[in-house]
Amino acid sequence: MTIRYPNGNAYQSPAGKTGPRFPSTYTNYGKRGMSLEEALNESNTYYESRGKAVVHKKPTPIQIVKVDYPKRSAAVIKEAYFSTASTTDYNGVYRGHYLDFDAKETRNQGSFPLKNFHEHQIDHMRACVAQGGICFAIIKFVAHEETYLYPAKYLFQFWDAQATGGRKSVPYTEIQTNGILIPAALQIPVPYLNAVDELIETLS
């Protein structure tokens, strides 16, 4: 199936990669083979089932333009477009606060590449923060087997610095310093709400 962006250009997976955005081969979340996205989805299900928070993965907006019907009872999508640029991965409500965040994984040991974000995603987070929302990135360093909550305000600083010759990545040591480590837990694959609690304390 061909999927196209709103400008008509065909979507292509990153070089050398096929399948889902977050590879399903990682083994760092309690259940073998669980990706970061899967782990977050399971964590959100756990939180909601216990009345802790309501957070969901945002659907990707796709407009279908060509469908084949090889059988009367079956349809095959042959071509589709991303109807609008997607924003962040997750949003929801926790302790009366609006949460909006993205989930990223990197195999880099020393830094997190800013190319993993797009301008419209940063703009979206800025708009949410301006309305009192809490925004952040959940970043997984595969090589270190560590996951961090990285507040949006620090992400904005590095993003903006690119325009004046700043580096195009966030150092691992910076994320260690200003991010909040999310340790593994037995029942919750990614217990990020503990880190959100810490973040809320810094905002009050």
Tab-separated table of C-alpha atoms in Angstrom:
chain	number	residue	atom	x	y	z
A	1	MET	CA	0.000	0.000	0.000
A	2	THR	CA	1.245	3.476	-0.882
A	3	ILE	CA	0.820	6.138	1.807
A	4	ARG	CA	1.389	9.784	0.888
A	5	TYR	CA	1.912	13.020	2.802
A	6	PRO	CA	-0.514	15.958	2.312
A	7	ASN	CA	1.854	17.417	-0.334
A	8	GLY	CA	1.589	14.245	-2.399
A	9	ASN	CA	5.059	12.856	-1.681
A	10	ALA	CA	5.161	9.142	-0.984
A	11	TYR	CA	5.944	8.074	2.575
A	12	GLN	CA	9.121	6.018	2.909
A	13	SER	CA	10.313	4.167	5.984
A	14	PRO	CA	13.744	5.236	7.293
A	15	ALA	CA	16.593	3.617	5.385
A	16	GLY	CA	17.200	0.055	6.407
A	17	LYS	CA	14.055	-0.102	8.496
A	18	THR	CA	10.782	-1.835	7.881
A	19	GLY	CA	7.782	-2.461	10.074
A	20	PRO	CA	6.582	-0.335	13.010
A	21	ARG	CA	8.094	2.951	14.063
A	22	PHE	CA	9.418	1.413	17.257
A	23	PRO	CA	11.073	-1.968	16.525
A	24	SER	CA	9.537	-4.875	18.391
A	25	THR	CA	12.862	-6.535	19.149
A	26	TYR	CA	13.699	-4.677	22.356
A	27	THR	CA	13.545	-6.702	25.555
A	28	ASN	CA	13.708	-4.088	28.301
A	29	TYR	CA	10.136	-3.789	29.540
A	30	GLY	CA	9.355	-6.820	31.628
A	31	LYS	CA	7.805	-8.764	28.744
A	32	ARG	CA	10.257	-9.956	26.113
A	33	GLY	CA	9.863	-8.281	22.740
A	34	MET	CA	7.793	-5.344	24.007
A	35	SER	CA	8.537	-2.033	22.267
A	36	LEU	CA	8.400	1.341	23.998
A	37	GLU	CA	5.069	2.133	22.382
A	38	GLU	CA	3.590	-1.205	23.404
A	39	ALA	CA	4.929	-0.770	26.920
A	40	LEU	CA	3.404	2.707	27.202
A	41	ASN	CA	0.071	1.466	25.879
A	42	GLU	CA	0.028	-1.305	28.471
A	43	SER	CA	1.039	1.135	31.204
A	44	ASN	CA	-1.774	3.487	30.221
A	45	THR	CA	-4.264	0.621	30.302
A	46	TYR	CA	-3.052	-0.254	33.805
A	47	TYR	CA	-3.336	3.370	34.978
A	48	GLU	CA	-6.835	3.818	33.556
A	49	SER	CA	-8.122	0.520	34.952
A	50	ARG	CA	-7.134	1.717	38.426
A	51	GLY	CA	-8.503	5.233	38.058
A	52	LYS	CA	-5.072	6.856	38.078
A	53	ALA	CA	-5.109	8.618	34.702
A	54	VAL	CA	-6.731	8.628	31.280
A	55	VAL	CA	-4.030	8.719	28.604
A	56	HIS	CA	-4.303	7.321	25.080
A	57	LYS	CA	-2.252	6.931	21.918
A	58	LYS	CA	-3.389	9.392	19.260
A	59	PRO	CA	-4.574	7.824	15.996
A	60	THR	CA	-2.645	8.715	12.839
A	61	PRO	CA	-4.935	10.667	10.465
A	62	ILE	CA	-5.017	8.831	7.107
A	63	GLN	CA	-7.254	9.504	4.101
A	64	ILE	CA	-7.897	6.482	1.890
A	65	VAL	CA	-7.937	7.296	-1.837
A	66	LYS	CA	-7.730	3.929	-3.612
A	67	VAL	CA	-9.296	0.618	-2.648
A	68	ASP	CA	-9.375	-2.674	-4.551
A	69	TYR	CA	-12.025	-5.320	-4.008
A	70	PRO	CA	-10.477	-8.681	-4.978
A	71	LYS	CA	-13.404	-10.354	-3.266
A	72	ARG	CA	-16.861	-9.114	-2.503
A	73	SER	CA	-16.269	-9.699	1.196
A	74	ALA	CA	-12.762	-8.180	1.292
A	75	ALA	CA	-11.241	-4.787	0.543
A	76	VAL	CA	-7.564	-3.969	0.032
A	77	ILE	CA	-6.306	-0.407	0.550
A	78	LYS	CA	-3.879	0.390	-2.291
A	79	GLU	CA	-3.158	4.069	-1.687
A	80	ALA	CA	-3.653	6.486	1.203
A	81	TYR	CA	-2.460	9.883	2.414
A	82	PHE	CA	-1.507	11.294	5.775
A	83	SER	CA	-4.372	13.798	5.731
A	84	THR	CA	-2.719	16.108	8.266
A	85	ALA	CA	0.672	16.206	9.941
A	86	SER	CA	0.585	14.163	13.125
A	87	THR	CA	1.461	15.927	16.369
A	88	THR	CA	2.629	14.012	19.434
A	89	ASP	CA	2.023	10.368	20.312
A	90	TYR	CA	-0.017	10.597	23.502
A	91	ASN	CA	-2.361	12.888	25.396
A	92	GLY	CA	-4.677	12.670	28.348
A	93	VAL	CA	-5.521	13.871	31.849
A	94	TYR	CA	-3.788	13.188	35.170
A	95	ARG	CA	-4.488	14.860	38.534
A	96	GLY	CA	-6.410	17.601	36.738
A	97	HIS	CA	-3.503	18.317	34.390
A	98	TYR	CA	-3.514	17.941	30.616
A	99	LEU	CA	-0.596	15.768	29.450
A	100	ASP	CA	0.794	15.764	25.926
A	101	PHE	CA	3.959	13.861	25.074
A	102	ASP	CA	5.946	11.934	22.512
A	103	ALA	CA	7.822	8.647	22.868
A	104	LYS	CA	11.207	8.145	21.221
A	105	GLU	CA	13.890	5.465	21.206
A	106	THR	CA	17.513	5.830	20.160
A	107	ARG	CA	20.414	3.434	19.802
A	108	ASN	CA	22.890	6.305	20.208
A	109	GLN	CA	24.901	6.031	23.398
A	110	GLY	CA	26.037	9.647	23.803
A	111	SER	CA	23.123	11.763	22.588
A	112	PHE	CA	19.536	11.936	21.378
A	113	PRO	CA	19.262	13.243	17.760
A	114	LEU	CA	16.850	16.151	17.394
A	115	LYS	CA	15.984	14.952	13.872
A	116	ASN	CA	13.655	12.504	15.618
A	117	PHE	CA	11.323	15.463	16.112
A	118	HIS	CA	9.610	17.638	13.523
A	119	GLU	CA	8.926	21.370	13.666
A	120	HIS	CA	5.148	20.902	13.806
A	121	GLN	CA	5.511	18.606	16.828
A	122	ILE	CA	7.557	21.201	18.691
A	123	ASP	CA	5.052	23.908	17.710
A	124	HIS	CA	2.218	21.738	19.008
A	125	MET	CA	3.935	21.240	22.369
A	126	ARG	CA	4.644	24.963	22.659
A	127	ALA	CA	0.953	25.698	22.066
A	128	CYS	CA	-0.070	23.160	24.723
A	129	VAL	CA	2.389	24.585	27.265
A	130	ALA	CA	1.078	28.098	26.546
A	131	GLN	CA	-2.402	26.875	27.566
A	132	GLY	CA	-1.145	25.367	30.816
A	133	GLY	CA	-0.587	21.823	29.576
A	134	ILE	CA	2.303	19.613	30.682
A	135	CYS	CA	4.482	18.446	27.798
A	136	PHE	CA	7.512	16.199	27.698
A	137	ALA	CA	9.267	13.465	25.777
A	138	ILE	CA	9.769	9.929	27.020
A	139	ILE	CA	13.173	8.955	25.660
A	140	LYS	CA	14.577	5.438	25.707
A	141	PHE	CA	18.343	4.939	25.414
A	142	VAL	CA	18.537	1.367	24.172
A	143	ALA	CA	22.290	1.023	24.731
A	144	HIS	CA	21.978	2.112	28.375
A	145	GLU	CA	18.663	0.354	28.989
A	146	GLU	CA	17.377	3.582	30.525
A	147	THR	CA	14.207	5.563	29.964
A	148	TYR	CA	13.784	9.223	30.900
A	149	LEU	CA	11.038	11.800	31.047
A	150	TYR	CA	12.566	14.906	29.472
A	151	PRO	CA	10.601	18.130	30.117
A	152	ALA	CA	9.572	20.162	27.087
A	153	LYS	CA	11.233	23.350	28.308
A	154	TYR	CA	14.681	21.777	27.942
A	155	LEU	CA	13.803	20.228	24.612
A	156	PHE	CA	12.742	23.679	23.352
A	157	GLN	CA	16.105	25.154	24.346
A	158	PHE	CA	18.088	22.654	22.293
A	159	TRP	CA	15.642	22.844	19.400
A	160	ASP	CA	15.888	26.642	19.202
A	161	ALA	CA	19.687	26.616	19.533
A	162	GLN	CA	19.969	24.755	16.224
A	163	ALA	CA	18.968	27.936	14.387
A	164	THR	CA	22.031	29.760	15.727
A	165	GLY	CA	24.583	27.042	15.143
A	166	GLY	CA	23.847	24.922	18.192
A	167	ARG	CA	24.236	21.168	18.216
A	168	LYS	CA	21.641	18.970	16.536
A	169	SER	CA	21.327	16.524	19.386
A	170	VAL	CA	20.733	16.501	23.125
A	171	PRO	CA	23.667	15.015	25.073
A	172	TYR	CA	22.955	11.908	27.110
A	173	THR	CA	24.504	13.632	30.118
A	174	GLU	CA	22.069	16.555	29.723
A	175	ILE	CA	19.099	14.199	29.759
A	176	GLN	CA	20.578	12.471	32.813
A	177	THR	CA	20.840	15.855	34.540
A	178	ASN	CA	17.547	17.536	33.636
A	179	GLY	CA	15.463	14.500	32.772
A	180	ILE	CA	13.763	12.207	35.263
A	181	LEU	CA	14.776	8.559	35.214
A	182	ILE	CA	11.875	6.113	34.911
A	183	PRO	CA	12.946	2.871	36.636
A	184	ALA	CA	11.314	-0.406	35.698
A	185	ALA	CA	8.482	-1.737	37.841
A	186	LEU	CA	6.955	-5.180	38.218
A	187	GLN	CA	3.347	-4.449	37.255
A	188	ILE	CA	3.809	-1.336	35.101
A	189	PRO	CA	6.146	-1.602	32.085
A	190	VAL	CA	6.858	2.158	32.029
A	191	PRO	CA	5.760	3.755	35.337
A	192	TYR	CA	6.099	7.286	34.022
A	193	LEU	CA	3.446	8.871	36.246
A	194	ASN	CA	5.928	8.870	39.123
A	195	ALA	CA	8.168	11.051	36.959
A	196	VAL	CA	5.189	13.233	36.046
A	197	ASP	CA	4.558	13.757	39.772
A	198	GLU	CA	8.122	15.039	40.102
A	199	LEU	CA	7.662	17.300	37.109
A	200	ILE	CA	4.433	18.748	38.506
A	201	GLU	CA	6.240	19.599	41.751
A	202	THR	CA	8.757	21.697	39.815
A	203	LEU	CA	5.929	23.588	38.091
A	204	SER	CA	4.003	24.479	41.250
